[in-house]
Coordinates of C-alpha atoms (C1' of nucleotides) in Angstrom, one line a residue:
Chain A
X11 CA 30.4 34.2 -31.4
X12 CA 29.0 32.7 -34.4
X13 CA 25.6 32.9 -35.8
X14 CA 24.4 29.3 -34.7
X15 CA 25.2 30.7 -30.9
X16 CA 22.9 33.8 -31.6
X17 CA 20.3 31.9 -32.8
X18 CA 20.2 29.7 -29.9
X19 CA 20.5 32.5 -27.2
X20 CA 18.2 34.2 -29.6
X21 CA 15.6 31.3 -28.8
X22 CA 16.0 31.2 -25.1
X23 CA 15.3 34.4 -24.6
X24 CA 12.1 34.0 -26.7
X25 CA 11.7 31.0 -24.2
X26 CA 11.7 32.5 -21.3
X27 CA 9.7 35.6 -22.4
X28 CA 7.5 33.2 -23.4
X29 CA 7.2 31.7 -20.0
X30 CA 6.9 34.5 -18.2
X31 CA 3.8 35.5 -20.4
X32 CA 2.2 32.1 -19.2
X33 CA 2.6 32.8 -15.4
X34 CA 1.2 36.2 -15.7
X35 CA -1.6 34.7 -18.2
X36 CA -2.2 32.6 -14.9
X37 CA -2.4 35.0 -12.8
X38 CA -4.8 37.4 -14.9
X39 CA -6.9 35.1 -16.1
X40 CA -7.1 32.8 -13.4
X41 CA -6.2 29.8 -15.6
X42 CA -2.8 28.4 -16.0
X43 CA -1.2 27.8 -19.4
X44 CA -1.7 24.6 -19.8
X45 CA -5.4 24.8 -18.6
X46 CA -5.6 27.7 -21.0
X47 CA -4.3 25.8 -24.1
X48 CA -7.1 23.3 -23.7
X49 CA -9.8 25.9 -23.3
X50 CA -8.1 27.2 -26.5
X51 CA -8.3 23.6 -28.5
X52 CA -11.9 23.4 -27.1
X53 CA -13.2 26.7 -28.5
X54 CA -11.4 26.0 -32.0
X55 CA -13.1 22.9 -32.3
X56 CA -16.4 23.9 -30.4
X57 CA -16.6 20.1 -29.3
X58 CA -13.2 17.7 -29.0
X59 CA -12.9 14.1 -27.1
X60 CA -9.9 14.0 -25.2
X61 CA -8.3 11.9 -27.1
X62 CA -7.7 14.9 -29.6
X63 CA -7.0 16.7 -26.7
X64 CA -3.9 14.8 -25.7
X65 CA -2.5 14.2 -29.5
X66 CA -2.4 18.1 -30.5
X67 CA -1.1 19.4 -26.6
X68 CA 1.7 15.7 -26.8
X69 CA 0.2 14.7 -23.6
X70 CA -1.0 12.0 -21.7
X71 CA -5.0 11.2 -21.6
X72 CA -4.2 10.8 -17.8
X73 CA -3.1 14.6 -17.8
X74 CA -5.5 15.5 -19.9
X75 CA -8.5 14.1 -17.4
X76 CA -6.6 16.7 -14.9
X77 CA -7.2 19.5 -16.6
X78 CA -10.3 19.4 -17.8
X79 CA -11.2 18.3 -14.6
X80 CA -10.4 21.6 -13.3
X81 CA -11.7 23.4 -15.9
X82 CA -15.0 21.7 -15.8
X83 CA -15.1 22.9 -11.7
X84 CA -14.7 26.4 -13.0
X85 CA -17.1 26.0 -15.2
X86 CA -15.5 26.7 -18.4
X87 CA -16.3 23.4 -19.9
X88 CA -18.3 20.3 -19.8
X89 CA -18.4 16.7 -20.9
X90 CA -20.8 14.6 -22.6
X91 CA -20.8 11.4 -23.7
X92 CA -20.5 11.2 -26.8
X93 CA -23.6 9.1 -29.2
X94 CA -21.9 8.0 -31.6
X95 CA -19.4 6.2 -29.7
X96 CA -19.9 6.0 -26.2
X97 CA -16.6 5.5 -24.9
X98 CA -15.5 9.2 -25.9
X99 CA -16.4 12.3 -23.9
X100 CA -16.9 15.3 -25.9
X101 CA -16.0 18.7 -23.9
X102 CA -17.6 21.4 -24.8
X103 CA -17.4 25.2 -24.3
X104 CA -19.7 27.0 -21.5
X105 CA -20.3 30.5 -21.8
X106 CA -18.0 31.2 -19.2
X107 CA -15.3 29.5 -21.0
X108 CA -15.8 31.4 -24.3
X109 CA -15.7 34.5 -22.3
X110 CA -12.5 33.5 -20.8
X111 CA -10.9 33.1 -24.0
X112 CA -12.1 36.6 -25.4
X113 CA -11.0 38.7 -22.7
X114 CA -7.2 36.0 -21.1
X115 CA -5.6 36.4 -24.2
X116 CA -5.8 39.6 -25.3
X117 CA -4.2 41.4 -22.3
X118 CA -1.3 39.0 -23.3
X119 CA -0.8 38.6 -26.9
X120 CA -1.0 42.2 -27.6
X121 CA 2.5 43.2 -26.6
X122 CA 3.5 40.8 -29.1
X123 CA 0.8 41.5 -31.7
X124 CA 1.0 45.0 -31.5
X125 CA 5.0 45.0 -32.2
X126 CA 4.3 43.1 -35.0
X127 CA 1.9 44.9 -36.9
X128 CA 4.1 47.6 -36.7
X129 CA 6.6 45.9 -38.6
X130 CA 6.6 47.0 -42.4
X131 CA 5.2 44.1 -44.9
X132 CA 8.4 42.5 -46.1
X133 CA 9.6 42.5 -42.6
X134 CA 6.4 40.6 -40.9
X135 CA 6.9 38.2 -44.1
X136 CA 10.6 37.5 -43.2
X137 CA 9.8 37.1 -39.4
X138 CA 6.9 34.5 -40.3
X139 CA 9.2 33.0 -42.8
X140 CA 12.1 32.0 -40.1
X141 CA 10.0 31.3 -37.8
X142 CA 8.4 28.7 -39.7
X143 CA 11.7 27.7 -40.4
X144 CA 13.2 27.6 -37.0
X145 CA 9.9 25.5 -36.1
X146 CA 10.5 22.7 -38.7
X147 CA 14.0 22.8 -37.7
X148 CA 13.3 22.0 -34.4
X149 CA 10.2 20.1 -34.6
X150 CA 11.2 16.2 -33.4
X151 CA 8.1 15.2 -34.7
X152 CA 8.2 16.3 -38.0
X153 CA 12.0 15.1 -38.5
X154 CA 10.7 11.2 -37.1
X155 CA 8.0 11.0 -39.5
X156 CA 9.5 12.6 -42.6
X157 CA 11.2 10.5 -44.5
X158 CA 14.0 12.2 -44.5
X159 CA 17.0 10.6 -44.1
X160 CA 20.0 12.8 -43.4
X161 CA 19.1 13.7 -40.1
X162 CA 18.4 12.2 -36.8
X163 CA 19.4 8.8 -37.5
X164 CA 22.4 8.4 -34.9
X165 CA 19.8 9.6 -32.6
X166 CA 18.6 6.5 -31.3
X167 CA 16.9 5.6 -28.4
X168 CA 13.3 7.6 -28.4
Chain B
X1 CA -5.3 34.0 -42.3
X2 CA -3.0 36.4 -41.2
X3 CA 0.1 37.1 -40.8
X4 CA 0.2 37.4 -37.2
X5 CA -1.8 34.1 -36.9
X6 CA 1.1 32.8 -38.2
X7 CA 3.9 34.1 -36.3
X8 CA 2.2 33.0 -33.7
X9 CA 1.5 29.4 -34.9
X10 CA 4.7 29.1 -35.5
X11 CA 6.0 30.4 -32.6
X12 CA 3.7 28.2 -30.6
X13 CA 5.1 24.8 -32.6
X14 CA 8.6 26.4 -31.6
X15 CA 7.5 26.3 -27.7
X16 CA 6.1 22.9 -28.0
X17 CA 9.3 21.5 -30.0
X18 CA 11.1 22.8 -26.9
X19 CA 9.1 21.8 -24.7
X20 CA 9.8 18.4 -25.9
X21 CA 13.4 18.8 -26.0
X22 CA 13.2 19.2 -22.4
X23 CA 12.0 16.0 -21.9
X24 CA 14.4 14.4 -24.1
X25 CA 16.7 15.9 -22.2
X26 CA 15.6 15.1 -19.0
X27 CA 15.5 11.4 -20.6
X28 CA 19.1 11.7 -21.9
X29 CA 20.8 13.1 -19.3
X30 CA 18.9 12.5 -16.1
X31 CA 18.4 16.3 -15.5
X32 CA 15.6 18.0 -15.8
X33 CA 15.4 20.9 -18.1
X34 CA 15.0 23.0 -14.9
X35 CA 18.0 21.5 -13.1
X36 CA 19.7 21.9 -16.1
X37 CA 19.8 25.3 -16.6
X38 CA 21.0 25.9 -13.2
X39 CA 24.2 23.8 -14.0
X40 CA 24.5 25.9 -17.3
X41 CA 24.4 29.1 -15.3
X42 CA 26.8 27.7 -12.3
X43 CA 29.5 26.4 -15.5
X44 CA 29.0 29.6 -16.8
X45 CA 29.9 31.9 -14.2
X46 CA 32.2 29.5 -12.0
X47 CA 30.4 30.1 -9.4
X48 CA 27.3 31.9 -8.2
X49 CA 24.5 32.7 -5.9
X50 CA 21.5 31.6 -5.5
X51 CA 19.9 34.7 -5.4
X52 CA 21.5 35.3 -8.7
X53 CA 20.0 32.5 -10.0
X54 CA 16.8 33.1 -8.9
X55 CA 16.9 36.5 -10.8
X56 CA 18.6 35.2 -13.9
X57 CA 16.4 32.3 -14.2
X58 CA 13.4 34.7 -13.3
X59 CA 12.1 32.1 -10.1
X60 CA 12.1 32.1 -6.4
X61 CA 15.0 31.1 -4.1
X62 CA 13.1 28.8 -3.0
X63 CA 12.5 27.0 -5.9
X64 CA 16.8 27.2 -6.8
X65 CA 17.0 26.1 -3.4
X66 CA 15.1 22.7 -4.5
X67 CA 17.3 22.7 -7.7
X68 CA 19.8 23.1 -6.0
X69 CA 19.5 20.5 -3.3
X70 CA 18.4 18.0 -6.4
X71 CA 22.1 18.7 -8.5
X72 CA 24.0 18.6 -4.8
X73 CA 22.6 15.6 -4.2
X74 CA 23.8 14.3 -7.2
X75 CA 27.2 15.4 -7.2
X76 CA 27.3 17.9 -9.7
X77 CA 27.4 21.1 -8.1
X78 CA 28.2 21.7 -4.1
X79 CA 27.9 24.9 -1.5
X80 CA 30.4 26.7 0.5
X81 CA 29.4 29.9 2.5
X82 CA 30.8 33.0 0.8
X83 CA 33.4 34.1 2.8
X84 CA 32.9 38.1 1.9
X85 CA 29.3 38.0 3.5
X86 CA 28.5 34.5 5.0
X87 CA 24.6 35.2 4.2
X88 CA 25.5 34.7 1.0
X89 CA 26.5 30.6 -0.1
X90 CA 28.3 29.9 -3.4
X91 CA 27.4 27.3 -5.9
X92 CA 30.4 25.7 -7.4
X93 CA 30.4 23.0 -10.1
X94 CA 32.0 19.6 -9.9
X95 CA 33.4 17.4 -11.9
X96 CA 30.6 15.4 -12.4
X97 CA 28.9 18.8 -13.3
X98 CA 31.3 19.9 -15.9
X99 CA 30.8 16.6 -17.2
X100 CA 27.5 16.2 -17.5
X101 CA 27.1 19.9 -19.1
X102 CA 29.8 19.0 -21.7
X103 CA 27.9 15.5 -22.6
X104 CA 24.0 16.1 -22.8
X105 CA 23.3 19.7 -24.3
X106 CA 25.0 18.2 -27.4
X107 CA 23.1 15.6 -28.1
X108 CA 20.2 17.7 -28.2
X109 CA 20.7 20.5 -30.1
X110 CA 22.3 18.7 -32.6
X111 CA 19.4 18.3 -34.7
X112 CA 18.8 21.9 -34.7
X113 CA 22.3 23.0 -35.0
X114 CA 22.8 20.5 -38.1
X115 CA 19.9 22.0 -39.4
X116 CA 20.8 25.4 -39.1
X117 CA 24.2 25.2 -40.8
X118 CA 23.1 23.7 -43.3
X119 CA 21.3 26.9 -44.4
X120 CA 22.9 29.4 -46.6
X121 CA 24.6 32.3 -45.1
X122 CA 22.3 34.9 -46.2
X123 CA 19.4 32.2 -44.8
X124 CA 21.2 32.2 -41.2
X125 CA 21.5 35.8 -40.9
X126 CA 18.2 36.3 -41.5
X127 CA 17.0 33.8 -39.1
X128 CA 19.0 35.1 -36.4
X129 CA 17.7 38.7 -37.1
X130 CA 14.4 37.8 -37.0
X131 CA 14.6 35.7 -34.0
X132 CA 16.0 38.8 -32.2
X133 CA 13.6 40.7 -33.0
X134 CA 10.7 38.9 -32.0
X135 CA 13.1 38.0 -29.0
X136 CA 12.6 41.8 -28.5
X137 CA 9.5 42.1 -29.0
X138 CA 8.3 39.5 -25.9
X139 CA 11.1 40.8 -24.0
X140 CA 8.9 44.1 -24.1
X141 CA 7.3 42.7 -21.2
X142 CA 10.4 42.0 -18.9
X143 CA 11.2 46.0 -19.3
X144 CA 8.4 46.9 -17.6
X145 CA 9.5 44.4 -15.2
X146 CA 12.6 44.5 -14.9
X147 CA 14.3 47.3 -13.7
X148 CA 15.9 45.0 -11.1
X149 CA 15.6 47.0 -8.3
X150 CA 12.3 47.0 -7.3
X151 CA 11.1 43.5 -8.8
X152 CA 9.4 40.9 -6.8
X153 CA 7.8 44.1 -4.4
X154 CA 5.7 45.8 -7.7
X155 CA 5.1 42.9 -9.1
X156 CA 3.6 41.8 -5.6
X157 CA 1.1 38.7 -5.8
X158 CA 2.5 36.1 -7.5
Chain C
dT2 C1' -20.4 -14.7 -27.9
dT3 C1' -16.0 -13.8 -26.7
dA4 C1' -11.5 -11.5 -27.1
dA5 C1' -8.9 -7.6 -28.4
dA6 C1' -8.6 -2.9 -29.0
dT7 C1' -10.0 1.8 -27.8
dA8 C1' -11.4 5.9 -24.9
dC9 C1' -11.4 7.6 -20.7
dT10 C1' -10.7 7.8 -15.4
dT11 C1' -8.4 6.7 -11.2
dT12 C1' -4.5 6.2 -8.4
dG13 C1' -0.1 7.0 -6.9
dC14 C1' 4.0 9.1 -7.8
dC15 C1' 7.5 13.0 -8.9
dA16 C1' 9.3 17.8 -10.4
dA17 C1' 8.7 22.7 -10.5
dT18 C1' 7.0 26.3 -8.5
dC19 C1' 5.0 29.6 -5.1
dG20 C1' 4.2 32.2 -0.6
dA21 C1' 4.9 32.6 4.1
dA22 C1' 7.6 31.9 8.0
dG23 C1' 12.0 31.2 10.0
dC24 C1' 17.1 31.6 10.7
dA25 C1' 21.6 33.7 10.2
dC26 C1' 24.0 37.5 9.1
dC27 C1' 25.3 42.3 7.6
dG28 C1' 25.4 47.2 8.2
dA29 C1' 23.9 51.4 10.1
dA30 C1' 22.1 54.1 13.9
dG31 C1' 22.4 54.9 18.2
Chain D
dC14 C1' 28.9 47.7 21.5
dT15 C1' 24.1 46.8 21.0
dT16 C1' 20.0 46.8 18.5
dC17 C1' 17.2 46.6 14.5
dG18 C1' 15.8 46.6 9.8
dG19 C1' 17.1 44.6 5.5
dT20 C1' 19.2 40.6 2.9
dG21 C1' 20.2 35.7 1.6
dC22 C1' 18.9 31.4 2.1
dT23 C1' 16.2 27.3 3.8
dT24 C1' 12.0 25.0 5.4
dC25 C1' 7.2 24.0 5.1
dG26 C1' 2.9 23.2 3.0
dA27 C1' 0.2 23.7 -1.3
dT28 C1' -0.9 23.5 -6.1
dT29 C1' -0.1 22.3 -10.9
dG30 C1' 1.5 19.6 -14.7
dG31 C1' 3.0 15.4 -15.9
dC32 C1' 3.5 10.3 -16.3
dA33 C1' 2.7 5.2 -15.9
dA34 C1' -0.1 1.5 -14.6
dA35 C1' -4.4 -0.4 -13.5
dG36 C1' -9.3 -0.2 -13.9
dT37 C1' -14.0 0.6 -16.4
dA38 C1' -16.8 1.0 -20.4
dT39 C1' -17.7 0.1 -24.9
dT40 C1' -16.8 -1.0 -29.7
dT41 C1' -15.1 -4.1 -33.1
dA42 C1' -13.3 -8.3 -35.0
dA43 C1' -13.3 -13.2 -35.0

DNA sequence: TTAAATACTTTGCCAATCGAAGCACCGAAG
DNA sequence: CTTCGGTGCTTCGATTGGCAAAGTATTTAA
């Protein structure tokens, strides 16, 4: 098997790890991923329009309405019209919803985190190194509005 | 910021490249990313159960059931009752399936696989080896988890 | 002032997923 | 051989995430 094959199965297992963390994320936090993510963008920004929202998840506006729908019934956000332009909404952390991102997360990253502070220094260095790597590699987004002209172009149809 | 910020940045633009890949795919090849995988694992084994699949793919037979009716109804994969213990029903792949699995993948990891042999060799290796390990290190989760035997009854509420 | 663009919501749809309940079948214990 | 608990799968009813299209405000350009 060559080393392309191992870095794909290599990434699928990541993948599914990865999904797995999100369904129990649901379950102990009472939030789903996606529902989660926003809460996360919200409390990074302290105040985003949904607009923002939908460009940094690559979702719809529609879906985003969804979710912050539901988290404004749990009462981890809310919205306000926003004065300076009163066509945008600007959601907003509660205290619940701060709360929910200190205690969700940490039950879930810290498998991961703690692994990888154990790694030596040159190691955790390499590791963020191909990852960033792998990311650009993969990263549609990046490839369609770089310049760059070597790869993608038979791709066609978007 | 730290290092671990960044791992998992990156490893969070890695899920959301793939994330997207799935719905190129699903675009591409009139599969979902779900139903997909399901072909890949019936093309990989012959032919399979669907309680295997639920385990390998880590999801209820109920939900492979739904997969499964989706690709049957669209010719790509068809049931028999196993013979050995007639509980049991075999998912075989079809023509149409073998096709399909032969056609789409390829146009979709092209970009990455380009990508990645374009790198040096000493570049790959170390991609790959740092992909297994964080591989490893999410995967901590699944060995709680997983000792086969007694999943789905531990693990209890879903 | 009016027309086009922008930000969001609503509606109606589909896929993935789950848990619970049901059906068919196997294997073991009588 | 019959019965019964476990196993494999399907059915049913929900929920979530997601989208597209249409609708509602509101801003901006003409």
């Amino acid at each position: 098997m060559d080393r392309t094959d191992e870095s794909l199965i290599a990434l699928r297992r990541i993948l599914r790890a990865t999904e797995q963390f999100g369904r129990e994320l649901a379950q102990a936090s009472g939030l789903t991923a996606a529902q989660f993510r926003v809460l996360q963008l919200v409390a990074e920004k302290g105040s985003i329009t949904a607009k923002e929202i939908s460009v940094r998840m690559g979702i719809t506006q529609a879906t985003v309405t969804s979710l912050v729908d539901k988290l404004v019934s749990q009462g981890m956000v809310l919205r306000e019209k926003s004065d300076r332009d009163r066509r945008q909404t600007n959601i907003g952390l509660t205290e619940r919803g701060a709360h929910a991102i200190d205690e969700a997360p940490d039950a879930l990253q810290q498998r991961y985190v703690r692994a990888f502070e154990a790694l030596k220094d040159w190691e955790q260095a390499q590791v963020v190194a191909s990852l960033e790597r792998v990311a650009a590699m993969l990263d549609a987004d990046d490839i369609d509005a770089s310049p760059v002209l070597d790869i993608g172009d038979i791709r066609g149809r978007h």
